[in-house]
PDB file of C-alpha atoms and ligand atoms in Angstrom:
ATOM      1  CA  MET A   1      95.236 136.291  55.292  1.00 93.00           C
ATOM      2  CA  LEU A   2      95.391 139.791  53.805  1.00 98.00           C
ATOM      3  CA  LYS A   3      92.484 141.098  51.739  1.00 98.00           C
ATOM      4  CA  LEU A   4      92.735 144.555  50.216  1.00 98.00           C
ATOM      5  CA  HIS A   5      89.631 146.539  49.342  1.00 98.00           C
ATOM      6  CA  HIS A   6      90.843 148.516  46.375  1.00 98.00           C
ATOM      7  CA  LEU A   7      89.046 151.501  44.814  1.00 98.00           C
ATOM      8  CA  ASN A   8      89.891 152.663  41.290  1.00 96.00           C
ATOM      9  CA  HIS A   9      91.847 155.946  41.041  1.00 96.00           C
ATOM     10  CA  SER A  10      92.491 156.056  44.756  1.00 96.00           C
ATOM     11  CA  ARG A  11      94.961 155.897  47.598  1.00 96.00           C
ATOM     12  CA  SER A  12      94.426 152.168  47.929  1.00 98.00           C
ATOM     13  CA  SER A  13      96.985 151.846  45.106  1.00 98.00           C
ATOM     14  CA  ARG A  14      99.655 152.725  47.658  1.00 98.00           C
ATOM     15  CA  VAL A  15      98.845 149.664  49.766  1.00 98.00           C
ATOM     16  CA  PHE A  16      98.599 147.496  46.647  1.00 98.00           C
ATOM     17  CA  TRP A  17     102.049 148.785  45.635  1.00 98.00           C
ATOM     18  CA  LEU A  18     103.553 148.136  49.081  1.00 98.00           C
ATOM     19  CA  LEU A  19     102.249 144.554  49.046  1.00 98.00           C
ATOM     20  CA  GLU A  20     103.747 144.088  45.582  1.00 98.00           C
ATOM     21  CA  GLU A  21     107.096 145.491  46.760  1.00 98.00           C
ATOM     22  CA  LEU A  22     107.126 142.975  49.616  1.00 98.00           C
ATOM     23  CA  GLY A  23     105.992 140.100  47.404  1.00 98.00           C
ATOM     24  CA  LEU A  24     103.280 139.175  49.891  1.00 98.00           C
ATOM     25  CA  PRO A  25     100.258 137.098  48.869  1.00 98.00           C
ATOM     26  CA  PHE A  26      96.987 139.020  49.146  1.00 98.00           C
ATOM     27  CA  GLU A  27      93.451 138.944  47.842  1.00 98.00           C
ATOM     28  CA  VAL A  28      91.877 141.976  46.203  1.00 98.00           C
ATOM     29  CA  VAL A  29      88.269 143.113  46.317  1.00 98.00           C
ATOM     30  CA  PHE A  30      87.760 145.623  43.509  1.00 98.00           C
ATOM     31  CA  HIS A  31      85.462 148.602  44.079  1.00 97.00           C
ATOM     32  CA  GLU A  32      84.452 151.213  41.516  1.00 96.00           C
ATOM     33  CA  ARG A  33      83.807 154.901  42.077  1.00 96.00           C
ATOM     34  CA  HIS A  34      80.391 156.228  41.101  1.00 95.00           C
ATOM     35  CA  PRO A  35      80.855 157.660  37.595  1.00 92.00           C
ATOM     36  CA  GLU A  36      79.289 161.027  38.509  1.00 92.00           C
ATOM     37  CA  THR A  37      79.771 161.608  42.219  1.00 91.00           C
ATOM     38  CA  ARG A  38      83.190 159.841  42.249  1.00 91.00           C
ATOM     39  CA  MET A  39      82.258 158.423  45.662  1.00 94.00           C
ATOM     40  CA  GLY A  40      82.981 154.828  46.685  1.00 96.00           C
ATOM     41  CA  PRO A  41      80.244 152.175  46.641  1.00 96.00           C
ATOM     42  CA  PRO A  42      78.203 151.091  49.722  1.00 95.00           C
ATOM     43  CA  ALA A  43      80.152 147.798  49.685  1.00 95.00           C
ATOM     44  CA  LEU A  44      83.097 149.691  51.171  1.00 97.00           C
ATOM     45  CA  LYS A  45      80.986 150.369  54.275  1.00 96.00           C
ATOM     46  CA  ALA A  46      80.382 146.657  54.610  1.00 96.00           C
ATOM     47  CA  ALA A  47      84.138 146.147  54.772  1.00 97.00           C
ATOM     48  CA  HIS A  48      84.607 148.944  57.352  1.00 98.00           C
ATOM     49  CA  PRO A  49      81.956 151.328  58.746  1.00 97.00           C
ATOM     50  CA  ILE A  50      83.922 154.422  57.723  1.00 97.00           C
ATOM     51  CA  GLY A  51      83.396 153.553  54.051  1.00 96.00           C
ATOM     52  CA  LYS A  52      86.749 154.715  52.686  1.00 97.00           C
ATOM     53  CA  ALA A  53      89.419 152.926  50.697  1.00 98.00           C
ATOM     54  CA  PRO A  54      91.815 151.394  51.354  1.00 98.00           C
ATOM     55  CA  VAL A  55      90.499 148.810  53.799  1.00 98.00           C
ATOM     56  CA  LEU A  56      92.713 145.876  54.679  1.00 98.00           C
ATOM     57  CA  GLU A  57      91.076 142.787  56.120  1.00 98.00           C
ATOM     58  CA  THR A  58      93.478 140.842  58.331  1.00 98.00           C
ATOM     59  CA  ASP A  59      93.236 137.895  60.706  1.00 97.00           C
ATOM     60  CA  ASP A  60      92.860 140.485  63.489  1.00 97.00           C
ATOM     61  CA  GLY A  61      90.082 142.475  61.815  1.00 97.00           C
ATOM     62  CA  ALA A  62      89.674 145.250  59.256  1.00 98.00           C
ATOM     63  CA  ILE A  63      91.714 148.460  59.270  1.00 98.00           C
ATOM     64  CA  VAL A  64      91.453 151.757  57.345  1.00 98.00           C
ATOM     65  CA  GLU A  65      93.906 154.649  56.769  1.00 98.00           C
ATOM     66  CA  SER A  66      96.751 153.884  54.406  1.00 98.00           C
ATOM     67  CA  GLY A  67      99.397 154.999  56.919  1.00 98.00           C
ATOM     68  CA  ALA A  68      98.094 152.685  59.623  1.00 98.00           C
ATOM     69  CA  ILE A  69      97.699 149.850  57.116  1.00 98.00           C
ATOM     70  CA  ILE A  70     101.260 150.239  55.856  1.00 98.00           C
ATOM     71  CA  ASP A  71     102.590 150.378  59.404  1.00 98.00           C
ATOM     72  CA  PHE A  72     100.644 147.215  60.271  1.00 98.00           C
ATOM     73  CA  ILE A  73     101.891 145.340  57.181  1.00 98.00           C
ATOM     74  CA  LEU A  74     105.517 146.324  57.759  1.00 98.00           C
ATOM     75  CA  ARG A  75     105.438 145.435  61.459  1.00 98.00           C
ATOM     76  CA  ARG A  76     103.746 142.088  60.884  1.00 97.00           C
ATOM     77  CA  HIS A  77     105.130 141.005  57.532  1.00 97.00           C
ATOM     78  CA  GLY A  78     107.924 143.391  56.544  1.00 98.00           C
ATOM     79  CA  ASN A  79     110.907 141.562  58.077  1.00 97.00           C
ATOM     80  CA  GLY A  80     112.651 144.926  58.349  1.00 97.00           C
ATOM     81  CA  ALA A  81     112.061 145.949  54.724  1.00 98.00           C
ATOM     82  CA  LEU A  82     111.047 149.426  53.520  1.00 98.00           C
ATOM     83  CA  ALA A  83     111.312 151.216  56.886  1.00 98.00           C
ATOM     84  CA  PRO A  84     114.257 152.238  59.089  1.00 98.00           C
ATOM     85  CA  ALA A  85     114.964 150.178  62.196  1.00 98.00           C
ATOM     86  CA  ASN A  86     113.843 151.590  65.542  1.00 97.00           C
ATOM     87  CA  ASP A  87     117.418 152.601  66.403  1.00 98.00           C
ATOM     88  CA  SER A  88     118.146 154.161  63.001  1.00 98.00           C
ATOM     89  CA  PRO A  89     118.759 157.931  62.806  1.00 98.00           C
ATOM     90  CA  ASP A  90     116.434 157.859  59.755  1.00 98.00           C
ATOM     91  CA  LEU A  91     113.435 156.899  61.901  1.00 98.00           C
ATOM     92  CA  LEU A  92     112.636 160.526  62.735  1.00 98.00           C
ATOM     93  CA  ARG A  93     112.404 161.633  59.092  1.00 98.00           C
ATOM     94  CA  TYR A  94     110.601 158.441  58.094  1.00 98.00           C
ATOM     95  CA  LEU A  95     107.826 158.976  60.657  1.00 98.00           C
ATOM     96  CA  GLU A  96     107.579 162.622  59.663  1.00 98.00           C
ATOM     97  CA  TRP A  97     107.085 161.730  55.981  1.00 98.00           C
ATOM     98  CA  MET A  98     104.569 159.001  56.764  1.00 98.00           C
ATOM     99  CA  ASN A  99     102.478 161.559  58.625  1.00 98.00           C
ATOM    100  CA  ILE A 100     103.001 164.426  56.168  1.00 98.00           C
ATOM    101  CA  ALA A 101     101.632 162.088  53.482  1.00 98.00           C
ATOM    102  CA  VAL A 102      98.233 161.897  55.169  1.00 97.00           C
ATOM    103  CA  SER A 103      98.022 165.375  56.708  1.00 97.00           C
ATOM    104  CA  ILE A 104     100.030 168.457  55.625  1.00 97.00           C
ATOM    105  CA  GLY A 105     100.582 166.815  52.246  1.00 98.00           C
ATOM    106  CA  THR A 106      96.950 165.924  51.647  1.00 97.00           C
ATOM    107  CA  ASN A 107      95.339 169.143  52.889  1.00 97.00           C
ATOM    108  CA  PRO A 108      96.119 171.201  49.764  1.00 97.00           C
ATOM    109  CA  ILE A 109      94.856 168.382  47.539  1.00 97.00           C
ATOM    110  CA  MET A 110      91.505 168.338  49.275  1.00 96.00           C
ATOM    111  CA  LEU A 111      91.277 172.146  49.346  1.00 96.00           C
ATOM    112  CA  LYS A 112      92.012 172.261  45.632  1.00 96.00           C
ATOM    113  CA  VAL A 113      89.653 169.434  44.675  1.00 95.00           C
ATOM    114  CA  TYR A 114      86.719 170.721  46.711  1.00 95.00           C
ATOM    115  CA  GLY A 115      87.450 174.312  45.674  1.00 96.00           C
ATOM    116  CA  LEU A 116      87.339 173.376  41.998  1.00 94.00           C
ATOM    117  CA  ALA A 117      84.138 171.374  42.522  1.00 93.00           C
ATOM    118  CA  ALA A 118      82.544 174.424  44.184  1.00 96.00           C
ATOM    119  CA  GLY A 119      83.596 176.749  41.339  1.00 97.00           C
ATOM    120  CA  LEU A 120      86.124 178.601  43.475  1.00 97.00           C
ATOM    121  CA  GLN A 121      88.959 178.544  40.937  1.00 94.00           C
ATOM    122  CA  GLY A 122      91.019 181.755  41.074  1.00 94.00           C
ATOM    123  CA  THR A 123      89.406 182.925  44.314  1.00 97.00           C
ATOM    124  CA  GLU A 124      91.147 183.684  47.593  1.00 96.00           C
ATOM    125  CA  PHE A 125      90.219 180.160  48.727  1.00 96.00           C
ATOM    126  CA  ASP A 126      91.981 178.680  45.694  1.00 96.00           C
ATOM    127  CA  GLN A 127      95.029 180.881  46.246  1.00 96.00           C
ATOM    128  CA  ARG A 128      95.218 179.575  49.780  1.00 95.00           C
ATOM    129  CA  ALA A 129      95.180 176.024  48.447  1.00 96.00           C
ATOM    130  CA  ASP A 130      98.001 176.932  46.042  1.00 96.00           C
ATOM    131  CA  ALA A 131     100.011 178.448  48.901  1.00 97.00           C
ATOM    132  CA  GLU A 132      99.555 175.300  50.991  1.00 96.00           C
ATOM    133  CA  PHE A 133     100.624 173.217  47.999  1.00 96.00           C
ATOM    134  CA  ALA A 134     103.709 175.387  47.451  1.00 97.00           C
ATOM    135  CA  GLY A 135     104.760 174.858  51.072  1.00 98.00           C
ATOM    136  CA  VAL A 136     104.662 171.079  50.995  1.00 98.00           C
ATOM    137  CA  LEU A 137     105.926 170.685  47.420  1.00 98.00           C
ATOM    138  CA  GLY A 138     108.842 173.004  48.196  1.00 98.00           C
ATOM    139  CA  PHE A 139     109.757 170.840  51.171  1.00 98.00           C
ATOM    140  CA  ILE A 140     109.620 167.652  49.075  1.00 98.00           C
ATOM    141  CA  GLU A 141     111.718 169.311  46.363  1.00 98.00           C
ATOM    142  CA  GLN A 142     114.358 170.481  48.838  1.00 98.00           C
ATOM    143  CA  SER A 143     114.454 167.066  50.545  1.00 98.00           C
ATOM    144  CA  LEU A 144     115.170 165.345  47.225  1.00 98.00           C
ATOM    145  CA  GLU A 145     118.111 167.603  46.325  1.00 98.00           C
ATOM    146  CA  GLY A 146     120.984 165.269  45.358  1.00 98.00           C
ATOM    147  CA  ARG A 147     119.105 162.224  46.698  1.00 98.00           C
ATOM    148  CA  PRO A 148     117.105 159.614  44.798  1.00 98.00           C
ATOM    149  CA  TYR A 149     114.629 158.972  47.626  1.00 98.00           C
ATOM    150  CA  LEU A 150     113.147 160.907  50.528  1.00 98.00           C
ATOM    151  CA  LEU A 151     115.460 159.233  53.038  1.00 98.00           C
ATOM    152  CA  GLY A 152     118.521 159.310  50.798  1.00 98.00           C
ATOM    153  CA  ASP A 153     119.792 156.298  48.891  1.00 98.00           C
ATOM    154  CA  THR A 154     117.202 153.859  50.222  1.00 98.00           C
ATOM    155  CA  PHE A 155     113.680 153.486  48.884  1.00 98.00           C
ATOM    156  CA  THR A 156     111.166 153.178  51.733  1.00 98.00           C
ATOM    157  CA  ALA A 157     107.422 153.096  52.326  1.00 98.00           C
ATOM    158  CA  ALA A 158     107.642 156.868  52.831  1.00 98.00           C
ATOM    159  CA  ASP A 159     108.295 157.256  49.100  1.00 98.00           C
ATOM    160  CA  ILE A 160     105.177 155.215  48.375  1.00 98.00           C
ATOM    161  CA  GLN A 161     103.041 157.247  50.758  1.00 98.00           C
ATOM    162  CA  VAL A 162     104.248 160.697  49.699  1.00 98.00           C
ATOM    163  CA  SER A 163     104.102 159.861  45.978  1.00 98.00           C
ATOM    164  CA  PHE A 164     100.338 160.487  46.034  1.00 98.00           C
ATOM    165  CA  VAL A 165     100.945 164.141  46.953  1.00 98.00           C
ATOM    166  CA  ALA A 166     103.202 164.583  43.915  1.00 98.00           C
ATOM    167  CA  GLU A 167     100.837 162.651  41.656  1.00 98.00           C
ATOM    168  CA  LEU A 168      97.867 164.814  42.552  1.00 98.00           C
ATOM    169  CA  ALA A 169      99.922 168.003  42.384  1.00 98.00           C
ATOM    170  CA  ARG A 170     100.989 167.037  38.862  1.00 98.00           C
ATOM    171  CA  VAL A 171      97.354 166.724  37.806  1.00 97.00           C
ATOM    172  CA  LEU A 172      95.966 169.688  39.738  1.00 97.00           C
ATOM    173  CA  ILE A 173      98.628 172.388  39.383  1.00 96.00           C
ATOM    174  CA  GLY A 174     101.555 170.929  37.394  1.00 97.00           C
ATOM    175  CA  ILE A 175     104.980 170.159  38.841  1.00 98.00           C
ATOM    176  CA  ASP A 176     107.434 171.557  36.264  1.00 98.00           C
ATOM    177  CA  ALA A 177     108.662 173.975  38.929  1.00 98.00           C
ATOM    178  CA  TYR A 178     109.779 170.984  41.035  1.00 98.00           C
ATOM    179  CA  PRO A 179     112.316 169.059  38.895  1.00 98.00           C
ATOM    180  CA  ASN A 180     113.686 166.882  41.716  1.00 98.00           C
ATOM    181  CA  MET A 181     110.170 165.800  42.615  1.00 98.00           C
ATOM    182  CA  ALA A 182     109.157 165.209  39.000  1.00 98.00           C
ATOM    183  CA  ALA A 183     112.224 163.005  38.414  1.00 98.00           C
ATOM    184  CA  TRP A 184     111.602 161.137  41.676  1.00 98.00           C
ATOM    185  CA  LEU A 185     108.012 160.436  40.657  1.00 98.00           C
ATOM    186  CA  LEU A 186     109.129 158.985  37.330  1.00 98.00           C
ATOM    187  CA  ARG A 187     111.744 156.902  39.179  1.00 98.00           C
ATOM    188  CA  LEU A 188     109.064 155.536  41.514  1.00 98.00           C
ATOM    189  CA  HIS A 189     106.626 154.810  38.708  1.00 98.00           C
ATOM    190  CA  ALA A 190     109.292 152.839  36.842  1.00 98.00           C
ATOM    191  CA  ARG A 191     109.598 150.343  39.694  1.00 98.00           C
ATOM    192  CA  PRO A 192     108.418 146.838  38.751  1.00 98.00           C
ATOM    193  CA  ALA A 193     106.124 146.693  41.791  1.00 98.00           C
ATOM    194  CA  PHE A 194     104.413 149.933  40.762  1.00 98.00           C
ATOM    195  CA  ARG A 195     104.009 148.677  37.192  1.00 98.00           C
ATOM    196  CA  ALA A 196     102.540 145.433  38.587  1.00 98.00           C
ATOM    197  CA  THR A 197     100.106 147.481  40.666  1.00 98.00           C
ATOM    198  CA  ILE A 198      98.865 149.290  37.571  1.00 97.00           C
ATOM    199  CA  GLU A 199      98.670 146.076  35.590  1.00 97.00           C
ATOM    200  CA  LYS A 200      96.793 144.094  38.237  1.00 97.00           C
ATOM    201  CA  GLY A 201      95.011 146.898  40.089  1.00 96.00           C
ATOM    202  CA  GLY A 202      93.384 148.535  37.102  1.00 91.00           C
ATOM    203  CA  ASP A 203      92.482 152.167  36.529  1.00 87.00           C
ATOM    204  CA  TYR A 204      94.803 154.688  38.161  1.00 92.00           C
ATOM    205  CA  ALA A 205      94.691 158.090  36.521  1.00 95.00           C
ATOM    206  CA  TYR A 206      97.826 159.381  38.244  1.00 96.00           C
ATOM    207  CA  ALA A 207     100.455 156.959  36.899  1.00 96.00           C
ATOM    208  CA  SER A 208     103.282 158.230  34.675  1.00 94.00           C
TER     209      SER A 208
HETATM  210  N1  LIG B  28      93.528 159.261  54.785  1.00 63.54           N
HETATM  211  C1  LIG B  28      92.891 158.129  54.135  1.00 63.54           C
HETATM  212  C2  LIG B  28      92.018 158.641  53.007  1.00 63.54           C
HETATM  213  C3  LIG B  28      90.965 157.632  52.618  1.00 63.54           C
HETATM  214  C4  LIG B  28      90.096 158.205  51.520  1.00 63.54           C
HETATM  215  O1  LIG B  28      89.587 159.332  51.623  1.00 63.54           O
HETATM  216  N2  LIG B  28      89.913 157.404  50.467  1.00 63.54           N
HETATM  217  C5  LIG B  28      89.151 157.861  49.328  1.00 63.54           C
HETATM  218  C6  LIG B  28      89.851 157.435  48.042  1.00 63.54           C
HETATM  219  S1  LIG B  28      91.398 158.228  47.807  1.00 63.54           S
HETATM  220  C7  LIG B  28      87.790 157.215  49.278  1.00 63.54           C
HETATM  221  O2  LIG B  28      87.595 156.135  49.795  1.00 63.54           O
HETATM  222  N3  LIG B  28      86.853 157.875  48.599  1.00 63.54           N
HETATM  223  C8  LIG B  28      85.546 157.333  48.348  1.00 63.54           C
HETATM  224  C9  LIG B  28      84.476 157.975  49.178  1.00 63.54           C
HETATM  225  O3  LIG B  28      84.771 158.901  49.945  1.00 63.54           O
HETATM  226  O4  LIG B  28      83.332 157.566  49.031  1.00 63.54           O
HETATM  227  C10 LIG B  28      93.966 157.161  53.645  1.00 63.54           C
HETATM  228  O5  LIG B  28      95.100 157.605  53.393  1.00 63.54           O
HETATM  229  O6  LIG B  28      93.688 155.962  53.554  1.00 63.54           O
END
């Protein structure tokens, strides 16, 4: 049994999308952000004490953190899909991307979002956020040169995970300066499993 706690306009869409790509059966518990604070509802805390989405309920218990959830799903139910094999030379880059997606890639998003909320637009703080963004977006852009996906010709869960960085960058700072990344994002959003996620999962402000 897999039960996904899904929050509107959030990173839980990535897990929804992965499950759709794999064609796995799963239940969804829909949660809504508070219209003003944008925070998740208390019901998320009932699913997992940390109170963040996504949460995946499994036969072995509940788990948070999209990267850990995706790793769990692929190990248990992936049958080798969407990730390089342990002896593949692509494993190194794959693991790097999966971690960039939730650390170096997410830091500038949070800096930017909290900076804007605190009225720090145009300040030194905001410039620092832009510089952090430029670093990670430049790396994504360079990695996609002449390649349709982050690992080359093969679409993997790393594309799903890192897509959130590009989606938020597009909304927060614009991504016209990163044509490879912009084209990649459109390519990802055209996938039937992503379209199904939007159709079934509801509001997601970052879709193409
Ligand atoms: N690193 C975590 C981030 C989890 C996270 O911060 N989720 C946000 C939505 S994108 C959330 O639950 N926000 C609601 C809240 O903080 O109340 C992941 O990738 O799963």
